[in-house]
Short mmCIF file of C-alpha atoms in Angstrom, two decimals:
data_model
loop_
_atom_site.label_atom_id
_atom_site.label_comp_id
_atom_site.label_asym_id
_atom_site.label_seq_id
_atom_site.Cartn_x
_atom_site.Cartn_y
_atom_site.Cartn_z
CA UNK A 1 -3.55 -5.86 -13.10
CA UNK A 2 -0.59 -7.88 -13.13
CA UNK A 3 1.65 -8.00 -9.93
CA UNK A 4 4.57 -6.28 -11.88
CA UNK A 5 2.14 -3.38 -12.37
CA UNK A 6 0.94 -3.33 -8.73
CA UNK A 7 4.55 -3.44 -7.81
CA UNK A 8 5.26 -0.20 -10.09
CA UNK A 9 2.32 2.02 -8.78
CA UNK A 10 3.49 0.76 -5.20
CA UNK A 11 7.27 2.19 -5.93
CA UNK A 12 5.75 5.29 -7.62
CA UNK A 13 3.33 5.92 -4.50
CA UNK A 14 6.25 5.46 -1.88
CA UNK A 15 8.28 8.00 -4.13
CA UNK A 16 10.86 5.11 -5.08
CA UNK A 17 10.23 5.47 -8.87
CA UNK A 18 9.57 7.65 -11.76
CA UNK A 19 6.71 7.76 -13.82
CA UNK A 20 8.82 6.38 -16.62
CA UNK A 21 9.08 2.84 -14.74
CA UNK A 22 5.26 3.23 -14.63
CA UNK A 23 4.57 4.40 -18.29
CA UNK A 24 7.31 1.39 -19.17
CA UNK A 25 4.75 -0.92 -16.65
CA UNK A 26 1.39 0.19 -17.26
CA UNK A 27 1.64 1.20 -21.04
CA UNK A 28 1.28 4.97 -21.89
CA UNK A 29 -0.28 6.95 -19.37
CA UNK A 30 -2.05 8.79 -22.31
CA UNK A 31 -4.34 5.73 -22.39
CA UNK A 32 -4.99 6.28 -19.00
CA UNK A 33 -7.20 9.30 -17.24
CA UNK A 34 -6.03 11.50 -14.21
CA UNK A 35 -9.07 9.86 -12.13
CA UNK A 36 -8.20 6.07 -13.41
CA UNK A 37 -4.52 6.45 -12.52
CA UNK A 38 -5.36 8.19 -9.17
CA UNK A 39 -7.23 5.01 -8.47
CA UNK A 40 -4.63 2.67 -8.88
CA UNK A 41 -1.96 4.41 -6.89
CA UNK A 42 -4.78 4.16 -4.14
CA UNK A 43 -5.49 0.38 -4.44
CA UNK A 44 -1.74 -0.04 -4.87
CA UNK A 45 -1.06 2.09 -1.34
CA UNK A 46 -3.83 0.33 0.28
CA UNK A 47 -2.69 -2.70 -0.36
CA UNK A 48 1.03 -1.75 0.76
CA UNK A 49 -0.33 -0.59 4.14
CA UNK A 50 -2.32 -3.94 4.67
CA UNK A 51 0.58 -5.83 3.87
CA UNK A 52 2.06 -3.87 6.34
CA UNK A 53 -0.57 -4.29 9.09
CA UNK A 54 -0.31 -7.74 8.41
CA UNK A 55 2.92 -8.21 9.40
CA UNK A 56 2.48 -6.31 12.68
CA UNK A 57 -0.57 -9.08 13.19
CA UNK A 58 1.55 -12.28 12.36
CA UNK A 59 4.32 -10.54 15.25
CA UNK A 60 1.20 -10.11 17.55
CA UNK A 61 0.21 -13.48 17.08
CA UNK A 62 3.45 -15.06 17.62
CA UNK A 63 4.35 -12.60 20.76
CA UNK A 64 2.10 -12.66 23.31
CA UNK A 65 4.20 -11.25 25.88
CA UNK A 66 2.99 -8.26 27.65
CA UNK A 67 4.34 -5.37 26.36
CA UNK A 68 3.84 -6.64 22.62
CA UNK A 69 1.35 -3.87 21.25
CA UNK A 70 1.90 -5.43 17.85
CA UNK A 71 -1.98 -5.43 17.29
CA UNK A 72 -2.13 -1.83 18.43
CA UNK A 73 0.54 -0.93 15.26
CA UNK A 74 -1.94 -2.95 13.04
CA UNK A 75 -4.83 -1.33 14.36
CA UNK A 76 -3.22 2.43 13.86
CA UNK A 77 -1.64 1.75 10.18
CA UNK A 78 -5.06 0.66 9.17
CA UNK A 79 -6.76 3.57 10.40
CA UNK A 80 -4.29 5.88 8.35
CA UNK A 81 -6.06 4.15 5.49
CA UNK A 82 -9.81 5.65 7.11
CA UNK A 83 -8.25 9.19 8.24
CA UNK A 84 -6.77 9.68 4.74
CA UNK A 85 -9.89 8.76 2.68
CA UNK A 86 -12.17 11.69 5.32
#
């Protein structure tokens, strides 16, 4: 998958696009089954919330003040991820 197709499913799973951008990304979704395109809009929001987590570990990382419950943020966005799949 190229990145301009993760980035589509990733806008289309956040609600910030339509399926056209997608079809006009991925090709048409005829091509593609319900399960297959399910799929990818899960590896694409995945991937989304562990690029989020890491962010929240860099900030831990580089504040170690007390206080800083950056790691806890990482912690809890990847759990979303366990909680969602159950």
């Amino acid at each position: 998958m190229t990145n301009e197709e993760e980035m589509a499913l990733r806008e289309y799973a956040a609600g910030r696009a339509c399926a056209q951008s997608v079809i006009d990304a991925l090709g048409p979704m005829s091509l593609w089954s319900k399960s297959s395109f399910d799929a990818e809009i899960r590896k694409a929001v995945e991937a989304e919330r562990e690029a989020c987590a890491k962010v929240c570990d860099e900030l831990s990382a580089k504040h170690t003040w007390e206080g800083c419950y950056a790691n806890e943020c990482a912690e809890a966005i990847r759990a979303r991820g366990t909680h969602e799949n159950n």
